[in-house]
Coordinates of N, CA and C in Angstrom, one line a residue:
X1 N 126.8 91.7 86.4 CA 127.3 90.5 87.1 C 128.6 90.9 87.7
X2 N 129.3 89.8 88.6 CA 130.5 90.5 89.4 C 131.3 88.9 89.0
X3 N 132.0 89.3 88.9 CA 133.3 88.0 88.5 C 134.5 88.7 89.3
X4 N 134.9 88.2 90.2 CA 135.9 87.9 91.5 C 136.2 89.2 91.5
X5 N 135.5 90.6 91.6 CA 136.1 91.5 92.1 C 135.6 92.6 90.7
X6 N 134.9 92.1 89.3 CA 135.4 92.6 88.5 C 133.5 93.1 88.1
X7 N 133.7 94.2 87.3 CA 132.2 94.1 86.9 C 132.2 94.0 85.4
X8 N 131.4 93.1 84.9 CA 131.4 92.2 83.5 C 130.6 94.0 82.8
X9 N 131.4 94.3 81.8 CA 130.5 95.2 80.4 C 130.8 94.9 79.2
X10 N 130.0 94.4 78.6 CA 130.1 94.2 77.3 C 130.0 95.3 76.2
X11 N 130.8 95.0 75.7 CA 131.0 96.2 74.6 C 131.7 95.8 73.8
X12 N 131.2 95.9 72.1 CA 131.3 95.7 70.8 C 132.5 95.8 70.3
X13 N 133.9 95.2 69.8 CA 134.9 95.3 69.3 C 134.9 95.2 67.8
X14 N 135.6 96.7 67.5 CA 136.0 96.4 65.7 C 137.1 96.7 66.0
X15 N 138.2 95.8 64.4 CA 139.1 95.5 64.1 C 140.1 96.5 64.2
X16 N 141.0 96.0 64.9 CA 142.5 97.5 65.3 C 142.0 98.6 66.7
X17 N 140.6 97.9 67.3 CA 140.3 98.7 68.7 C 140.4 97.8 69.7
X18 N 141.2 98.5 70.9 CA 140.9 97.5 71.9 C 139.9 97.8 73.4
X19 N 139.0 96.7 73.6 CA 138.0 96.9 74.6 C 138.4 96.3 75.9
X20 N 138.3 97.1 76.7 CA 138.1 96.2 77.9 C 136.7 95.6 78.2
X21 N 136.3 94.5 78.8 CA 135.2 94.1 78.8 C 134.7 93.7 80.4
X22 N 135.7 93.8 81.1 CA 135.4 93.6 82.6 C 136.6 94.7 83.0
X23 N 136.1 95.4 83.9 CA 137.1 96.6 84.6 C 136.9 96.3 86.0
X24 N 138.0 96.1 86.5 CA 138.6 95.8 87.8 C 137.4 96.7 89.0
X25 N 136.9 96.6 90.3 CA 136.4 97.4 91.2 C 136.8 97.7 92.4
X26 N 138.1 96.7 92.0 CA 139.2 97.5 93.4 C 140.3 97.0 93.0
X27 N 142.0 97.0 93.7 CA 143.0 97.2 93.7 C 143.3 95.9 93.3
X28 N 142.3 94.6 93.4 CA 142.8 93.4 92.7 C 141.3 93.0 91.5
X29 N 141.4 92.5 91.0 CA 140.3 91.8 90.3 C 140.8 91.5 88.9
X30 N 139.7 91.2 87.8 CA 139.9 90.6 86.5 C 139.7 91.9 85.1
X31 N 140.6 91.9 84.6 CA 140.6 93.1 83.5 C 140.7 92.1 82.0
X32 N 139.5 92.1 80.9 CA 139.5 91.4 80.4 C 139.8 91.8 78.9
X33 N 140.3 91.7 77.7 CA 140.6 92.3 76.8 C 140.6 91.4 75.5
X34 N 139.7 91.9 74.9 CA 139.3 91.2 73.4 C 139.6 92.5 72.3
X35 N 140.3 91.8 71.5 CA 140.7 93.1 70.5 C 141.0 92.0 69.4
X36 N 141.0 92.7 68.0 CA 141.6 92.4 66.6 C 142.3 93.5 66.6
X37 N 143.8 93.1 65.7 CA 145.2 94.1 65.2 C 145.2 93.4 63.8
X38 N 145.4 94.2 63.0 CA 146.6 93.8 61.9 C 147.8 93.9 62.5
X39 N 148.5 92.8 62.5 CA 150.1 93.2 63.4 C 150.7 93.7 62.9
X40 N 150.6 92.6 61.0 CA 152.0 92.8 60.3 C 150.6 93.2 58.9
X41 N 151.3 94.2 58.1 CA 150.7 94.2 56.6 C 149.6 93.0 56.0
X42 N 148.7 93.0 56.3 CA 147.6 92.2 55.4 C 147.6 91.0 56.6
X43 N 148.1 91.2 58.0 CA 147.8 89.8 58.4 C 147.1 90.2 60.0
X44 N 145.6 89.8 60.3 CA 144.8 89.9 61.4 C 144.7 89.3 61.6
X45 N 145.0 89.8 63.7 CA 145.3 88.6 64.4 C 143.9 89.1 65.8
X46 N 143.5 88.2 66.2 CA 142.2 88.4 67.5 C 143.0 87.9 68.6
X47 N 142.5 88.4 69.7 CA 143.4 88.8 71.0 C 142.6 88.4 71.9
X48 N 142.4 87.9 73.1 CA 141.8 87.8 74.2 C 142.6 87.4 75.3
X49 N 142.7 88.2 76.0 CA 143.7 88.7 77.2 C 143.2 89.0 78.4
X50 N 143.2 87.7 79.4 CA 142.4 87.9 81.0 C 143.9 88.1 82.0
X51 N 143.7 89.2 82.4 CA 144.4 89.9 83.2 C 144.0 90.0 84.9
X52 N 144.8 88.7 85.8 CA 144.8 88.7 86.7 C 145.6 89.2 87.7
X53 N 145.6 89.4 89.3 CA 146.5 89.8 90.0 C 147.7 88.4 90.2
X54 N 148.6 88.9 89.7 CA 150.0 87.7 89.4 C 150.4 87.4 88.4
X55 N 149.1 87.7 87.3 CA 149.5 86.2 85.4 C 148.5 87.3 84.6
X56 N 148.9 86.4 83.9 CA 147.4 86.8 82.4 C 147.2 85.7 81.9
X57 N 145.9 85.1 81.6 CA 146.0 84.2 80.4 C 146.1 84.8 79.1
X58 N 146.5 84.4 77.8 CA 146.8 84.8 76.9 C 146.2 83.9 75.8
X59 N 144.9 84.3 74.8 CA 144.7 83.2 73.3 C 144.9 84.4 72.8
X60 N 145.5 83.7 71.4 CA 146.0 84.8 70.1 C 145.3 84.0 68.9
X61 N 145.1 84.5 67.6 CA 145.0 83.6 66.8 C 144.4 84.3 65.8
X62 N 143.9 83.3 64.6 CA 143.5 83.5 63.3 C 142.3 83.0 63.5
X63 N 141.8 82.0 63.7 CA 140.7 81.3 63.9 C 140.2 81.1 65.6
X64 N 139.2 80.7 65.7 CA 138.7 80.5 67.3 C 139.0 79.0 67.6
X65 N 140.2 78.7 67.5 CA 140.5 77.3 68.1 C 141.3 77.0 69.0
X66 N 141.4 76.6 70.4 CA 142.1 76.0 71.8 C 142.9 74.8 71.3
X67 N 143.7 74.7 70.6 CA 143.9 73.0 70.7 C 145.3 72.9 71.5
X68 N 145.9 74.5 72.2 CA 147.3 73.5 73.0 C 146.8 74.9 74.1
X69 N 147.6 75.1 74.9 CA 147.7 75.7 76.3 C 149.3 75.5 76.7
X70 N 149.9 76.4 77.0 CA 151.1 76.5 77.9 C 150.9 77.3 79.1
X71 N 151.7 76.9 80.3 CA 152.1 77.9 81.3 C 153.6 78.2 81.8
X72 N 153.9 78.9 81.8 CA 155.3 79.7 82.4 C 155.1 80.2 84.0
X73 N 156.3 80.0 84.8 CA 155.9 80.7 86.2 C 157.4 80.8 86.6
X74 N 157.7 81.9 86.7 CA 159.4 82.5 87.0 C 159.4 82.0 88.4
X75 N 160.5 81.4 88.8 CA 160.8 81.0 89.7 C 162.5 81.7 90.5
X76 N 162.9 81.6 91.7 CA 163.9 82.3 91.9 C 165.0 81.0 91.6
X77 N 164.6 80.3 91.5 CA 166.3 79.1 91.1 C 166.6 79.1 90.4
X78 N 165.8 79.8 89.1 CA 166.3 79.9 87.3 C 166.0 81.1 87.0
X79 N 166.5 81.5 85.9 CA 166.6 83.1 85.6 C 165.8 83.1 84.4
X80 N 165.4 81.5 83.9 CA 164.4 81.4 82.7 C 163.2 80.8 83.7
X81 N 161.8 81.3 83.3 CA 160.7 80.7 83.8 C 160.1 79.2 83.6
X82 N 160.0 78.8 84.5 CA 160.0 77.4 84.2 C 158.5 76.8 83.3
X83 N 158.1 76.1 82.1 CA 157.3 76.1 81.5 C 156.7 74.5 81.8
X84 N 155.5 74.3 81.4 CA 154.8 73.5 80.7 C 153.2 73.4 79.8
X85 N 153.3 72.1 79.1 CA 152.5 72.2 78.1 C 151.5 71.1 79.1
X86 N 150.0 72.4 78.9 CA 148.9 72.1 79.7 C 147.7 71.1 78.9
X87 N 148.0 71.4 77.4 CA 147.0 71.1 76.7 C 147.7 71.0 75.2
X88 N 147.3 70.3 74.5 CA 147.6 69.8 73.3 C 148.8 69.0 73.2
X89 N 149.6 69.1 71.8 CA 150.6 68.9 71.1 C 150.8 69.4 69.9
X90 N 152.4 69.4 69.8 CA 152.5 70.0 68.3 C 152.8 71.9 68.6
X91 N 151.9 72.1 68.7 CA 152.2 73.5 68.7 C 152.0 74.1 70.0
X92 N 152.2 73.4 71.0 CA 152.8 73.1 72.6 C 153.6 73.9 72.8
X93 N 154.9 73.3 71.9 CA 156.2 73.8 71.9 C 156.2 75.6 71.7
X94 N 155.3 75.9 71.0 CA 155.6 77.4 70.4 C 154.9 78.2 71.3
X95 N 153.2 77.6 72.3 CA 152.9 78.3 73.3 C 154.2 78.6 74.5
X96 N 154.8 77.5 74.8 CA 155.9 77.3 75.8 C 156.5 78.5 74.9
X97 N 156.9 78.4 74.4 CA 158.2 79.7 74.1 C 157.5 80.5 74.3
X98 N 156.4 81.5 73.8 CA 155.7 82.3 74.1 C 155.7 82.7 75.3
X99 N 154.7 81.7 76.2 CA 154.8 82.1 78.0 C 155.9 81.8 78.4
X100 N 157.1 81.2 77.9 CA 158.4 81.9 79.0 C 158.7 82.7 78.8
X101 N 158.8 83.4 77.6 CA 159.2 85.1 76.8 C 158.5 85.9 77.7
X102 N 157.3 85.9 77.6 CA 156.2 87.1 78.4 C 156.2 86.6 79.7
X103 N 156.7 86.0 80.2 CA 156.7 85.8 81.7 C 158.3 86.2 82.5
X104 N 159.1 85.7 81.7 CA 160.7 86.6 81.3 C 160.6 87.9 81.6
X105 N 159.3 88.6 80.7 CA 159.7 89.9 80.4 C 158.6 90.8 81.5
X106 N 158.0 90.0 82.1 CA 157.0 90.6 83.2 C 157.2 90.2 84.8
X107 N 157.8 88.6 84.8 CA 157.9 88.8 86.2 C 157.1 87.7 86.9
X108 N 155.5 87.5 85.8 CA 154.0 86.7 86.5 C 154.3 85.5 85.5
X109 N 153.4 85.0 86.3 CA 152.8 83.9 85.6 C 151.9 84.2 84.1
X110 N 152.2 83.6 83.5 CA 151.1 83.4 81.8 C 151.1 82.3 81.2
X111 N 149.9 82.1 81.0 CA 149.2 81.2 80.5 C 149.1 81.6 78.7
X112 N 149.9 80.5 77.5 CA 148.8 81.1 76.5 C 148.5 80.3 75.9
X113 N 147.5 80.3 74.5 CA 147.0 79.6 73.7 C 147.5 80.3 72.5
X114 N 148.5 79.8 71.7 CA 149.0 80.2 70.2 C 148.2 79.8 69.0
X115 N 147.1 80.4 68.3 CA 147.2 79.8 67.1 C 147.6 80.2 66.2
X116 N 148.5 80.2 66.1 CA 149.5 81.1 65.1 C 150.3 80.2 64.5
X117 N 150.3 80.4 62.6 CA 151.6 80.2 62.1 C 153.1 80.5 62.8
X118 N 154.0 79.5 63.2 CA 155.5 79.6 63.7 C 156.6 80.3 62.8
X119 N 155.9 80.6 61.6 CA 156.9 80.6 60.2 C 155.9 82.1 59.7
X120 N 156.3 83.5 59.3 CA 157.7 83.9 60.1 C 157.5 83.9 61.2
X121 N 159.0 84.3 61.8 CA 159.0 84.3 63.1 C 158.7 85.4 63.6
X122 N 158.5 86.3 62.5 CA 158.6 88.1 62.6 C 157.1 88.1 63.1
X123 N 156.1 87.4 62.9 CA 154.6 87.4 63.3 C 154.4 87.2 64.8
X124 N 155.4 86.1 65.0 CA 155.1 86.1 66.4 C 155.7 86.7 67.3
X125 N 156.9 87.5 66.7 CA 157.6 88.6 67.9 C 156.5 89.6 67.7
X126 N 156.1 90.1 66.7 CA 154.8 91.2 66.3 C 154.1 91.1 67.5
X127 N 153.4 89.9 67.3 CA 152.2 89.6 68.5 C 153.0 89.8 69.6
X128 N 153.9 88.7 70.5 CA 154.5 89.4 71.3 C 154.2 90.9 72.2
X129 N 155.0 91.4 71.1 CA 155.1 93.0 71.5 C 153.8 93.7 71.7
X130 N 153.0 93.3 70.8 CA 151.4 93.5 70.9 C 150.9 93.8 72.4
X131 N 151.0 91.6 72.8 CA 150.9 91.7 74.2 C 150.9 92.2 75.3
X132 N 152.5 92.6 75.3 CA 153.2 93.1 76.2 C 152.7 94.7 76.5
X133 N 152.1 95.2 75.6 CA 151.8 96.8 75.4 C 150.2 96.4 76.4
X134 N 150.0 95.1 76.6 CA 148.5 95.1 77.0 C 148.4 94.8 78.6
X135 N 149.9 94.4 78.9 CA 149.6 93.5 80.0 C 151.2 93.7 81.1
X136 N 152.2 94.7 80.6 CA 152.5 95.7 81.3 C 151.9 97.0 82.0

């Protein structure tokens, strides 16, 4: 199958490998990435990472649940990316920190979905950095 430029392969992910599952077929298209990490000592996190020309979307989590969405989009009148919360509440607020951080630190647009514990905080810089190693 072809998804906007991309050719879909599916291939099997175990925990601490990461797959790509659609690989780009020219200089723009969709690069898609599902992986499991232990970030931190005894704690696994699942990753699903769609990598477009401009942004990424970004779900992280412990469980397979959507319940908030944020976006970030760096703009030239502010030197912080400007955010909002697309979907949910409650844990809105911690997507929004999230995609202005990694949008901060890249430049594009991101989209993410957190489901992550906020407490420590050390888990979510972990992830973070995770990210960033995926989508630099």
């Amino acid at each position: 199958a072809d998804v906007a430029g991309a050719a879909a392969v599916v291939t099997p992910v175990n925990p601490g490998e990461s797959k790509a599952v659609a690989e780009p077929t020219g200089s723009k298209g969709l690069q898609v990435r599902t992986f499991s990490e232990e970030v931190m000592e005894g704690v696994l996190v699942h990753f699903h990472i769609i990598i477009y020309d401009g942004g990424a979307y970004v779900w992280v989590g412990r469980r397979g649940s959507l319940n908030s969405l944020a976006v970030a989009i760096p703009t030239r009148f502010d030197p912080m990316p400007t955010t909002v919360a697309v979907l949910g509440s409650g844990m809105a607020d911690a997507d929004c920190s999230m995609a202005q951080r990694l949008a901060k630190k890249t430049g594009k647009q991101i989209f993410v979905s957190c489901d992550l514990p906020t407490d420590p905080n050390i888990l979510i810089l972990a992830v973070e950095k995770r990210i960033l190693r995926e989508i630099v």
